[in-house]
Amino acid sequence: MITPETKIRMGMVGGGPDAFIGQVHRCVAAMDGQIELVCGAFCSDPARSESFGHSLGLEPERCYPDFQTMIAREAALPPERRMLFVAIVTPNHMHFAIAECALKAGFHVLSEKPATVSLEQACALRDRVRASGLKYCLTHNYTGYPMVRQARDLVASGELGAIRKIVVEYPQGWLASMVEQTGQKQAGWRTDPTRAGSSNCMGDIGTHAENLAEHISGLRLKELAADLSRFGEGRTLDDDGNVLLRFEGGAKGVLHASQISTGEENDLNIRLYGEKGGLQWKQQEPNTLIVHRLGQPSQIYRSGQDYLSPAASSMCRLPAGHTEGYLGAFANIYRSFAADLRRVLSGDAGSESSADYPGIEDGVRGLAFIEACVKSSQSNAAWTPLQG
Ligand code: NAD
C-alpha cells in the first residue's frame, strides 16, 4: 500500500550517458513530483552502468550492472523500498526481454515504442500483461499534447461527422546522409536489423504516425499498401515509406514517413476529413488546432483557452501563448500512468478503462502495422491486412 505522499518509485533500463530518450524520461518523470528514480541499469557495459547511476546520485547499491540483477535485487527488497515500475529506454531488441522479466517479478512496466521487435513477441507480451494483472504503458508521447486530445474529443463528439479520409505524415531528414557510418549511436542501431527489428523508418516514426491516426480518429487500421525504400546506399532497412491506408468502417488514408526528407526536422502532422468537417494539427506548432466545418470559416483552437474540452484543458500546463512542448506532452503520459499506479497501489484496483495512456494494445497495433508494411512492400505494395 502507498499513501498519497509516497512517491512512485521508478527503475530504469537504458538511458546511459550518451543516450537520447533516457534523459527525456528522467526529466518528465520528475516534472509532476509524483515519481522518483531509485535505481537503474543504464548501459550494456556493467561498469559504465554503475558509474552512471552514481553520477545521478542514486544509492550506490542500487546502481546495477544489468537489468536481470536489478530486477532480482529490487524484488528482494522490502516492499516499502523496492521500485514499483521499470522504465525501458533501450534500443528496440531489448524491450521484450526486459518487460517479460519485470512482469514475472511483479513490477509494472513503462516502455518505449515499438513495444517489441515482432508481432509474435508483442502478442506474447500482451498475454503476459493480461495474465499478470500489472500495468503497462507505451510511450506514444504525441498523444500527450492537449490539442491532440482536443482533436480526438472533437471527432468523438460527432461534430465532424463520420471520418472519410486521414492524411498523416512524419518526415525527418537526419538520415539523408550515411550518419550511421560516422559512429552516431542512434543511427547505428536504428539501421541495424538485429537491434531495430524488421523496419527502421516505419518502426521508428511510422508507428507514431499510425498511432496518432488511430488515436485521434478512433478508427482501427484494417489493411494497407506500402512502398518502403532504402535510399541510403548499402542500408538493409527502410529509410522512407509511402503507405495507403484502409480503416474499418470505410475511411481511407495516406501515411508517409521519411528520414531522408532533407531539411525536415520532426514534422509530424495530421489532417482528418469527415462528412461535416475536418481538422489539422502539426507537431511543430503544437498549440494550434485548425478546425473546418462545412460552409463556415475555419476556426483556430489554441491550447490554454477556456473553450477546450475538460480532458484537453487538464493536459495544458501553461497559460495560453506559452508552447505546450514535447516534454510537457511526454510528462502527461507519465502523469496518467503514475495516477493509474497510485490507484492500484492504494488498493483501488481500477478498471482497464481508467488507464488514460497508450498501452500494450497500442503496442500490438504498432507491430501489426510495421509487419504489414514490410510484407506489403516486399510484394510490390500489395494490399495487406493487419494481423494481431
Ligand atoms: P540510444 O541509443 O540513444 O540509447 C539507448 C541506451 O540504452 C544507451 O544508453 C545504451 O547504452 C542502453 N542500452 C543498450 N543495451 C542495454 C542493455 N542491455 N541494458 C541496459 N542498457 C542498455 O537510443 P534512443 O534514441 O534513446 O532510443 C531508445 C528507445 O527509445 C528506442 O526503442 C526508441 O525507439 C525509443 N525512442 C522513442 C522516442 C519517442 O519519441 N517516444 C524518441 C526516441 C527514441
Tab-separated table of C-alpha atoms and ligand atoms in Angstrom:
chain	number	residue	atom	x	y	z
A	1	MET	CA	0.000	0.000	0.000
A	2	ILE	CA	1.128	3.553	-0.585
A	3	THR	CA	-0.096	6.859	0.822
A	4	PRO	CA	-0.797	9.993	-1.232
A	5	GLU	CA	2.572	11.321	-0.033
A	6	THR	CA	4.529	8.302	-1.252
A	7	LYS	CA	6.448	8.780	-4.481
A	8	ILE	CA	6.024	6.183	-7.213
A	9	ARG	CA	9.461	4.522	-7.316
A	10	MET	CA	10.936	4.012	-10.789
A	11	GLY	CA	13.802	1.824	-12.006
A	12	MET	CA	15.290	2.494	-15.434
A	13	VAL	CA	16.872	0.198	-18.006
A	14	GLY	CA	18.833	2.027	-20.708
A	15	GLY	CA	19.279	5.773	-20.881
A	16	GLY	CA	23.036	5.831	-20.227
A	17	PRO	CA	25.410	8.792	-20.573
A	18	ASP	CA	25.066	9.437	-24.305
A	19	ALA	CA	21.527	8.206	-24.786
A	20	PHE	CA	18.764	10.332	-26.249
A	21	ILE	CA	15.415	9.381	-24.754
A	22	GLY	CA	16.510	8.173	-21.298
A	23	GLN	CA	17.299	11.728	-20.195
A	24	VAL	CA	13.892	12.854	-21.503
A	25	HIS	CA	12.208	10.134	-19.407
A	26	ARG	CA	14.106	11.122	-16.247
A	27	CYS	CA	13.177	14.746	-16.783
A	28	VAL	CA	9.453	14.207	-17.493
A	29	ALA	CA	9.070	11.578	-14.761
A	30	ALA	CA	10.227	14.199	-12.253
A	31	MET	CA	8.063	17.012	-13.640
A	32	ASP	CA	4.944	16.454	-11.517
A	33	GLY	CA	6.666	15.414	-8.309
A	34	GLN	CA	4.900	12.048	-8.342
A	35	ILE	CA	7.780	9.784	-9.410
A	36	GLU	CA	11.272	9.207	-8.076
A	37	LEU	CA	14.106	7.379	-9.852
A	38	VAL	CA	15.522	4.930	-7.290
A	39	CYS	CA	17.648	2.542	-9.339
A	40	GLY	CA	18.843	1.649	-12.806
A	41	ALA	CA	20.851	-0.480	-15.215
A	42	PHE	CA	21.714	2.186	-17.723
A	43	CYS	CA	24.101	0.638	-20.269
A	44	SER	CA	25.059	-2.770	-21.639
A	45	ASP	CA	28.523	-2.279	-20.106
A	46	PRO	CA	28.242	-3.112	-16.353
A	47	ALA	CA	30.946	-0.725	-15.118
A	48	ARG	CA	29.589	2.224	-17.139
A	49	SER	CA	26.093	1.404	-15.969
A	50	GLU	CA	27.072	1.554	-12.309
A	51	SER	CA	29.205	4.680	-12.627
A	52	PHE	CA	26.433	6.471	-14.493
A	53	GLY	CA	23.983	5.588	-11.717
A	54	HIS	CA	26.434	7.114	-9.213
A	55	SER	CA	26.609	10.291	-11.305
A	56	LEU	CA	22.815	10.584	-10.991
A	57	GLY	CA	23.125	10.469	-7.204
A	58	LEU	CA	21.455	7.077	-6.755
A	59	GLU	CA	22.265	4.900	-3.743
A	60	PRO	CA	25.447	3.022	-4.754
A	61	GLU	CA	23.933	-0.415	-4.093
A	62	ARG	CA	21.053	0.406	-6.429
A	63	CYS	CA	23.272	1.214	-9.439
A	64	TYR	CA	23.105	-2.172	-11.112
A	65	PRO	CA	25.382	-3.825	-13.697
A	66	ASP	CA	22.491	-5.254	-15.754
A	67	PHE	CA	18.701	-5.436	-15.791
A	68	GLN	CA	18.487	-9.049	-14.547
A	69	THR	CA	20.441	-8.136	-11.393
A	70	MET	CA	18.363	-5.011	-10.932
A	71	ILE	CA	15.048	-6.831	-11.118
A	72	ALA	CA	16.171	-9.717	-8.881
A	73	ARG	CA	17.707	-7.471	-6.208
A	74	GLU	CA	14.844	-4.986	-6.209
A	75	ALA	CA	12.335	-7.832	-5.843
A	76	ALA	CA	14.242	-8.960	-2.746
A	77	LEU	CA	13.994	-5.536	-1.048
A	78	PRO	CA	11.237	-4.787	1.472
A	79	PRO	CA	8.032	-3.683	-0.320
A	80	GLU	CA	8.237	-0.128	1.001
A	81	ARG	CA	11.688	0.337	-0.556
A	82	ARG	CA	11.661	-1.590	-3.798
A	83	MET	CA	10.948	0.035	-7.147
A	84	LEU	CA	7.334	-0.093	-8.328
A	85	PHE	CA	7.810	0.045	-12.074
A	86	VAL	CA	10.521	-0.310	-14.705
A	87	ALA	CA	11.007	2.265	-17.457
A	88	ILE	CA	12.505	0.637	-20.569
A	89	VAL	CA	14.509	3.042	-22.746
A	90	THR	CA	16.924	0.728	-24.548
A	91	PRO	CA	17.097	0.018	-28.281
A	92	ASN	CA	14.122	-1.984	-29.563
A	93	HIS	CA	15.574	-5.520	-29.448
A	94	MET	CA	15.817	-5.425	-25.633
A	95	HIS	CA	12.262	-4.292	-24.867
A	96	PHE	CA	10.588	-7.709	-24.760
A	97	ALA	CA	13.127	-9.489	-22.539
A	98	ILE	CA	13.191	-6.636	-20.024
A	99	ALA	CA	9.398	-6.261	-19.921
A	100	GLU	CA	8.932	-10.002	-19.534
A	101	CYS	CA	11.473	-10.210	-16.714
A	102	ALA	CA	9.913	-7.226	-14.912
A	103	LEU	CA	6.362	-8.587	-15.160
A	104	LYS	CA	7.480	-12.002	-13.934
A	105	ALA	CA	8.946	-10.371	-10.831
A	106	GLY	CA	5.723	-8.417	-10.209
A	107	PHE	CA	6.786	-4.980	-11.480
A	108	HIS	CA	4.642	-2.680	-13.604
A	109	VAL	CA	6.198	-1.606	-16.917
A	110	LEU	CA	6.520	1.587	-18.914
A	111	SER	CA	8.243	1.019	-22.246
A	112	GLU	CA	9.467	2.916	-25.217
A	113	LYS	CA	7.998	2.071	-28.582
A	114	PRO	CA	7.932	-0.116	-30.567
A	115	ALA	CA	6.823	-2.492	-27.801
A	116	THR	CA	8.915	-5.355	-29.233
A	117	VAL	CA	10.659	-6.271	-32.486
A	118	SER	CA	7.996	-8.645	-33.835
A	119	LEU	CA	4.240	-9.041	-33.803
A	120	GLU	CA	4.641	-12.507	-32.320
A	121	GLN	CA	6.571	-11.039	-29.377
A	122	ALA	CA	4.048	-8.207	-28.997
A	123	CYS	CA	1.148	-10.681	-28.799
A	124	ALA	CA	3.092	-12.775	-26.281
A	125	LEU	CA	3.757	-9.663	-24.222
A	126	ARG	CA	0.051	-8.745	-24.340
A	127	ASP	CA	-0.751	-12.209	-22.936
A	128	ARG	CA	1.798	-11.738	-20.160
A	129	VAL	CA	0.482	-8.279	-19.250
A	130	ARG	CA	-3.095	-9.562	-19.108
A	131	ALA	CA	-2.173	-12.623	-17.062
A	132	SER	CA	-0.088	-10.587	-14.614
A	133	GLY	CA	-2.765	-8.007	-13.835
A	134	LEU	CA	0.063	-5.441	-13.869
A	135	LYS	CA	0.034	-2.105	-15.688
A	136	TYR	CA	1.858	-1.463	-18.969
A	137	CYS	CA	2.338	1.935	-20.572
A	138	LEU	CA	3.770	2.503	-24.061
A	139	THR	CA	5.186	5.986	-24.542
A	140	HIS	CA	3.469	7.168	-27.685
A	141	ASN	CA	4.170	10.624	-26.334
A	142	TYR	CA	2.448	12.619	-29.082
A	143	THR	CA	-0.911	11.545	-27.629
A	144	GLY	CA	0.026	13.674	-24.604
A	145	TYR	CA	-0.419	17.022	-26.391
A	146	PRO	CA	-3.525	18.989	-25.311
A	147	MET	CA	-4.519	19.797	-28.895
A	148	VAL	CA	-4.258	16.143	-29.902
A	149	ARG	CA	-6.745	15.369	-27.136
A	150	GLN	CA	-8.955	18.232	-28.314
A	151	ALA	CA	-8.855	16.758	-31.833
A	152	ARG	CA	-9.786	13.317	-30.525
A	153	ASP	CA	-12.640	14.765	-28.449
A	154	LEU	CA	-13.983	16.718	-31.439
A	155	VAL	CA	-14.031	13.581	-33.593
A	156	ALA	CA	-15.641	11.539	-30.796
A	157	SER	CA	-18.343	14.192	-30.316
A	158	GLY	CA	-19.533	13.530	-33.873
A	159	GLU	CA	-19.207	17.225	-34.811
A	160	LEU	CA	-17.103	16.399	-37.848
A	161	GLY	CA	-19.361	13.534	-38.947
A	162	ALA	CA	-18.062	10.139	-39.976
A	163	ILE	CA	-14.357	10.347	-40.849
A	164	ARG	CA	-13.706	9.707	-44.535
A	165	LYS	CA	-10.028	10.486	-45.009
A	166	ILE	CA	-6.875	10.730	-42.905
A	167	VAL	CA	-3.564	12.118	-44.123
A	168	VAL	CA	-0.704	11.682	-41.667
A	169	GLU	CA	2.957	12.471	-42.288
A	170	TYR	CA	6.185	12.149	-40.322
A	171	PRO	CA	9.075	13.492	-42.394
A	172	GLN	CA	12.592	13.818	-40.950
A	173	GLY	CA	15.851	14.500	-42.800
A	174	TRP	CA	18.515	13.324	-40.339
A	175	LEU	CA	19.388	10.139	-42.295
A	176	ALA	CA	19.684	11.894	-45.676
A	177	SER	CA	23.419	11.098	-45.452
A	178	MET	CA	25.017	7.920	-44.066
A	179	VAL	CA	25.147	9.182	-40.484
A	180	GLU	CA	25.486	5.642	-39.138
A	181	GLN	CA	28.948	5.408	-40.734
A	182	THR	CA	30.169	8.326	-38.602
A	183	GLY	CA	29.674	6.343	-35.375
A	184	GLN	CA	26.441	8.151	-34.454
A	185	LYS	CA	24.942	5.785	-31.922
A	186	GLN	CA	21.241	6.434	-32.518
A	187	ALA	CA	21.617	5.987	-36.290
A	188	GLY	CA	23.795	2.902	-35.730
A	189	TRP	CA	21.209	0.723	-34.038
A	190	ARG	CA	18.189	2.085	-35.924
A	191	THR	CA	19.690	0.965	-39.250
A	192	ASP	CA	20.741	-2.439	-37.858
A	193	PRO	CA	18.035	-5.136	-38.220
A	194	THR	CA	19.406	-7.113	-35.255
A	195	ARG	CA	18.638	-4.211	-32.928
A	196	ALA	CA	15.849	-2.252	-34.664
A	197	GLY	CA	13.679	-5.103	-35.959
A	198	SER	CA	12.343	-5.595	-39.477
A	199	SER	CA	11.953	-1.871	-40.171
A	200	ASN	CA	13.841	1.308	-39.406
A	201	CYS	CA	11.713	4.214	-40.618
A	202	MET	CA	8.293	2.624	-40.168
A	203	GLY	CA	9.256	1.189	-36.772
A	204	ASP	CA	10.862	4.377	-35.502
A	205	ILE	CA	8.460	7.087	-36.692
A	206	GLY	CA	5.842	5.423	-38.935
A	207	THR	CA	4.403	3.837	-35.784
A	208	HIS	CA	3.979	7.282	-34.207
A	209	ALA	CA	2.005	8.396	-37.279
A	210	GLU	CA	-0.098	5.209	-37.289
A	211	ASN	CA	-0.780	5.553	-33.562
A	212	LEU	CA	-1.750	9.218	-33.898
A	213	ALA	CA	-4.171	8.429	-36.754
A	214	GLU	CA	-5.917	5.693	-34.750
A	215	HIS	CA	-5.830	7.732	-31.523
A	216	ILE	CA	-7.488	10.850	-32.973
A	217	SER	CA	-9.925	9.115	-35.328
A	218	GLY	CA	-10.904	6.267	-33.001
A	219	LEU	CA	-10.736	4.063	-36.116
A	220	ARG	CA	-8.743	0.874	-36.496
A	221	LEU	CA	-6.478	0.468	-39.474
A	222	LYS	CA	-7.607	-2.626	-41.391
A	223	GLU	CA	-5.233	-3.012	-44.333
A	224	LEU	CA	-2.514	-1.140	-46.155
A	225	ALA	CA	-0.392	-0.973	-49.284
A	226	ALA	CA	3.179	0.115	-48.593
A	227	ASP	CA	6.130	1.133	-50.748
A	228	LEU	CA	9.220	1.238	-48.500
A	229	SER	CA	12.601	2.437	-49.772
A	230	ARG	CA	16.255	2.292	-48.798
A	231	PHE	CA	17.799	5.411	-50.287
A	232	GLY	CA	20.985	5.235	-48.192
A	233	GLU	CA	23.476	3.127	-50.137
A	234	GLY	CA	24.024	-0.267	-48.514
A	235	ARG	CA	21.251	0.133	-45.937
A	236	THR	CA	19.345	-3.055	-45.226
A	237	LEU	CA	16.327	-1.352	-43.651
A	238	ASP	CA	13.909	1.270	-44.975
A	239	ASP	CA	14.631	4.964	-44.564
A	240	ASP	CA	11.449	6.159	-46.299
A	241	GLY	CA	7.946	4.856	-46.959
A	242	ASN	CA	4.637	5.770	-48.594
A	243	VAL	CA	1.570	3.873	-47.415
A	244	LEU	CA	-2.090	3.806	-48.499
A	245	LEU	CA	-4.490	3.029	-45.646
A	246	ARG	CA	-7.956	1.492	-45.341
A	247	PHE	CA	-9.702	1.756	-41.985
A	248	GLU	CA	-12.526	-0.318	-40.582
A	249	GLY	CA	-15.804	1.404	-41.459
A	250	GLY	CA	-14.604	2.631	-44.841
A	251	ALA	CA	-12.327	5.605	-44.134
A	252	LYS	CA	-9.207	5.808	-46.288
A	253	GLY	CA	-5.887	7.437	-45.752
A	254	VAL	CA	-2.307	8.156	-46.679
A	255	LEU	CA	0.691	7.814	-44.354
A	256	HIS	CA	4.150	8.951	-45.276
A	257	ALA	CA	7.190	8.647	-43.039
A	258	SER	CA	10.721	9.508	-44.024
A	259	GLN	CA	14.184	10.028	-42.590
A	260	ILE	CA	15.707	11.223	-45.860
A	261	SER	CA	13.457	14.254	-46.467
A	262	THR	CA	16.326	16.717	-46.497
A	263	GLY	CA	15.820	19.691	-44.239
A	264	GLU	CA	12.819	18.311	-42.373
A	265	GLU	CA	13.074	18.137	-38.576
A	266	ASN	CA	10.202	16.333	-36.797
A	267	ASP	CA	7.276	17.461	-38.928
A	268	LEU	CA	4.663	15.024	-37.667
A	269	ASN	CA	1.324	16.367	-38.888
A	270	ILE	CA	-2.173	15.049	-39.422
A	271	ARG	CA	-5.311	16.051	-41.337
A	272	LEU	CA	-8.679	14.353	-40.903
A	273	TYR	CA	-11.728	14.947	-43.056
A	274	GLY	CA	-15.254	13.948	-42.035
A	275	GLU	CA	-18.698	14.334	-43.619
A	276	LYS	CA	-19.316	17.617	-41.776
A	277	GLY	CA	-15.846	18.989	-41.124
A	278	GLY	CA	-12.140	18.417	-40.768
A	279	LEU	CA	-9.127	19.277	-38.674
A	280	GLN	CA	-5.387	19.764	-38.892
A	281	TRP	CA	-2.584	19.562	-36.291
A	282	LYS	CA	1.180	19.942	-36.635
A	283	GLN	CA	3.655	18.785	-34.006
A	284	GLN	CA	5.993	21.678	-34.759
A	285	GLU	CA	3.162	24.148	-33.946
A	286	PRO	CA	1.559	22.135	-31.152
A	287	ASN	CA	-0.569	24.886	-29.565
A	288	THR	CA	-2.748	25.253	-32.668
A	289	LEU	CA	-5.560	23.048	-33.944
A	290	ILE	CA	-7.318	24.174	-37.124
A	291	VAL	CA	-10.923	23.024	-37.412
A	292	HIS	CA	-13.069	23.225	-40.552
A	293	ARG	CA	-16.869	22.970	-40.614
A	294	LEU	CA	-18.865	22.691	-43.829
A	295	GLY	CA	-19.924	26.109	-45.109
A	296	GLN	CA	-18.221	28.018	-42.279
A	297	PRO	CA	-14.964	29.913	-41.920
A	298	SER	CA	-12.227	27.745	-40.418
A	299	GLN	CA	-11.554	28.116	-36.679
A	300	ILE	CA	-8.285	28.152	-34.787
A	301	TYR	CA	-8.333	26.405	-31.394
A	302	ARG	CA	-5.415	27.249	-29.093
A	303	SER	CA	-4.110	25.495	-26.007
A	304	GLY	CA	-4.613	27.189	-22.679
A	305	GLN	CA	-8.036	28.626	-23.668
A	306	ASP	CA	-11.215	28.077	-21.638
A	307	TYR	CA	-13.237	26.617	-24.515
A	308	LEU	CA	-11.200	23.391	-24.728
A	309	SER	CA	-12.664	20.048	-23.658
A	310	PRO	CA	-12.091	19.178	-19.969
A	311	ALA	CA	-9.592	16.451	-20.901
A	312	ALA	CA	-7.616	18.756	-23.225
A	313	SER	CA	-7.661	21.534	-20.604
A	314	SER	CA	-6.308	19.173	-17.976
A	315	MET	CA	-3.342	18.453	-20.255
A	316	CYS	CA	-2.392	22.137	-20.597
A	317	ARG	CA	0.456	23.010	-18.275
A	318	LEU	CA	0.996	26.648	-19.176
A	319	PRO	CA	-1.016	29.845	-19.654
A	320	ALA	CA	-2.102	30.437	-23.264
A	321	GLY	CA	0.684	31.607	-25.549
A	322	HIS	CA	3.438	29.506	-23.975
A	323	THR	CA	4.295	26.422	-26.017
A	324	GLU	CA	2.943	23.121	-24.724
A	325	GLY	CA	6.015	21.248	-25.911
A	326	TYR	CA	7.478	17.795	-26.270
A	327	LEU	CA	8.462	17.497	-22.607
A	328	GLY	CA	5.094	18.600	-21.233
A	329	ALA	CA	3.219	16.216	-23.537
A	330	PHE	CA	5.559	13.383	-22.561
A	331	ALA	CA	5.060	14.262	-18.888
A	332	ASN	CA	1.286	13.990	-19.378
A	333	ILE	CA	1.741	10.316	-20.278
A	334	TYR	CA	3.870	9.764	-17.159
A	335	ARG	CA	1.358	11.656	-15.017
A	336	SER	CA	-1.534	9.481	-16.235
A	337	PHE	CA	0.491	6.324	-15.668
A	338	ALA	CA	1.513	7.441	-12.165
A	339	ALA	CA	-2.135	8.219	-11.326
A	340	ASP	CA	-3.196	4.780	-12.506
A	341	LEU	CA	-0.424	3.087	-10.493
A	342	ARG	CA	-1.398	5.129	-7.448
A	343	ARG	CA	-4.979	3.912	-7.784
A	344	VAL	CA	-3.883	0.275	-7.970
A	345	LEU	CA	-1.251	0.535	-5.261
A	346	SER	CA	-3.612	2.238	-2.866
A	347	GLY	CA	-5.959	-0.710	-3.090
A	348	ASP	CA	-8.418	0.631	-5.679
A	349	ALA	CA	-7.963	-1.940	-8.426
A	350	GLY	CA	-9.402	0.411	-11.060
A	351	SER	CA	-10.684	-0.739	-14.397
A	352	GLU	CA	-8.881	-1.164	-17.714
A	353	SER	CA	-10.624	1.984	-18.866
A	354	SER	CA	-9.093	4.028	-16.049
A	355	ALA	CA	-5.814	3.850	-17.979
A	356	ASP	CA	-5.653	7.164	-19.856
A	357	TYR	CA	-2.406	6.398	-21.676
A	358	PRO	CA	-1.282	4.146	-24.551
A	359	GLY	CA	-0.907	0.504	-23.553
A	360	ILE	CA	0.019	-2.926	-24.799
A	361	GLU	CA	-2.847	-2.975	-27.314
A	362	ASP	CA	-1.250	0.065	-28.983
A	363	GLY	CA	1.998	-1.919	-28.964
A	364	VAL	CA	0.388	-4.831	-30.773
A	365	ARG	CA	-1.186	-2.443	-33.305
A	366	GLY	CA	2.226	-0.868	-33.897
A	367	LEU	CA	3.905	-4.190	-34.640
A	368	ALA	CA	0.969	-5.272	-36.808
A	369	PHE	CA	1.442	-2.039	-38.766
A	370	ILE	CA	5.225	-2.499	-39.132
A	371	GLU	CA	4.943	-6.108	-40.284
A	372	ALA	CA	2.123	-5.339	-42.728
A	373	CYS	CA	4.226	-2.507	-44.228
A	374	VAL	CA	7.252	-4.754	-44.682
A	375	LYS	CA	5.207	-7.610	-46.118
A	376	SER	CA	3.238	-5.383	-48.474
A	377	SER	CA	6.356	-3.650	-49.750
A	378	GLN	CA	8.042	-6.983	-50.437
A	379	SER	CA	5.016	-7.868	-52.627
A	380	ASN	CA	5.182	-4.708	-54.743
A	381	ALA	CA	2.806	-2.791	-52.449
A	382	ALA	CA	0.087	-5.445	-52.404
A	383	TRP	CA	-2.874	-4.737	-50.097
A	384	THR	CA	-2.056	-6.477	-46.806
A	385	PRO	CA	-4.290	-6.892	-43.728
A	386	LEU	CA	-3.065	-6.026	-40.258
A	387	GLN	CA	-2.784	-9.144	-38.081
A	388	GLY	CA	-2.782	-9.449	-34.320
B	1	NAD	P1	20.071	5.491	-27.553
B	1	NAD	O1	20.988	4.644	-28.367
B	1	NAD	O2	20.328	6.953	-27.506
B	1	NAD	O3	20.050	4.963	-26.047
B	1	NAD	C1	19.906	3.617	-25.716
B	1	NAD	C2	20.518	3.378	-24.343
B	1	NAD	O4	20.253	2.032	-23.967
B	1	NAD	C3	22.023	3.562	-24.294
B	1	NAD	O5	22.378	4.279	-23.133
B	1	NAD	C4	22.568	2.139	-24.205
B	1	NAD	O6	23.817	2.081	-23.537
B	1	NAD	C5	21.458	1.486	-23.413
B	1	NAD	N1	21.442	0.027	-23.521
B	1	NAD	C6	21.622	-0.738	-24.621
B	1	NAD	N2	21.558	-2.037	-24.299
B	1	NAD	C7	21.326	-2.099	-22.968
B	1	NAD	C8	21.181	-3.147	-22.029
B	1	NAD	N3	21.240	-4.430	-22.411
B	1	NAD	N4	20.971	-2.845	-20.738
B	1	NAD	C9	20.920	-1.576	-20.321
B	1	NAD	N5	21.057	-0.511	-21.163
B	1	NAD	C10	21.254	-0.786	-22.472
B	1	NAD	O7	18.612	5.207	-28.098
B	1	NAD	P2	17.363	6.188	-28.022
B	1	NAD	O8	17.331	7.054	-29.218
B	1	NAD	O9	17.322	6.828	-26.694
B	1	NAD	O10	16.165	5.136	-28.181
B	1	NAD	C11	15.851	4.219	-27.147
B	1	NAD	C12	14.419	3.743	-27.330
B	1	NAD	O11	13.539	4.844	-27.263
B	1	NAD	C13	14.143	3.073	-28.673
B	1	NAD	O12	13.287	1.995	-28.511
B	1	NAD	C14	13.457	4.168	-29.498
B	1	NAD	O13	12.565	3.653	-30.463
B	1	NAD	C15	12.727	4.932	-28.423
B	1	NAD	N6	12.554	6.363	-28.728
B	1	NAD	C16	11.320	6.919	-28.585
B	1	NAD	C17	11.117	8.249	-28.826
B	1	NAD	C18	9.753	8.860	-28.628
B	1	NAD	O14	9.509	9.946	-29.116
B	1	NAD	N7	8.868	8.203	-27.907
B	1	NAD	C19	12.180	9.056	-29.243
B	1	NAD	C20	13.436	8.458	-29.356
B	1	NAD	C21	13.618	7.122	-29.095
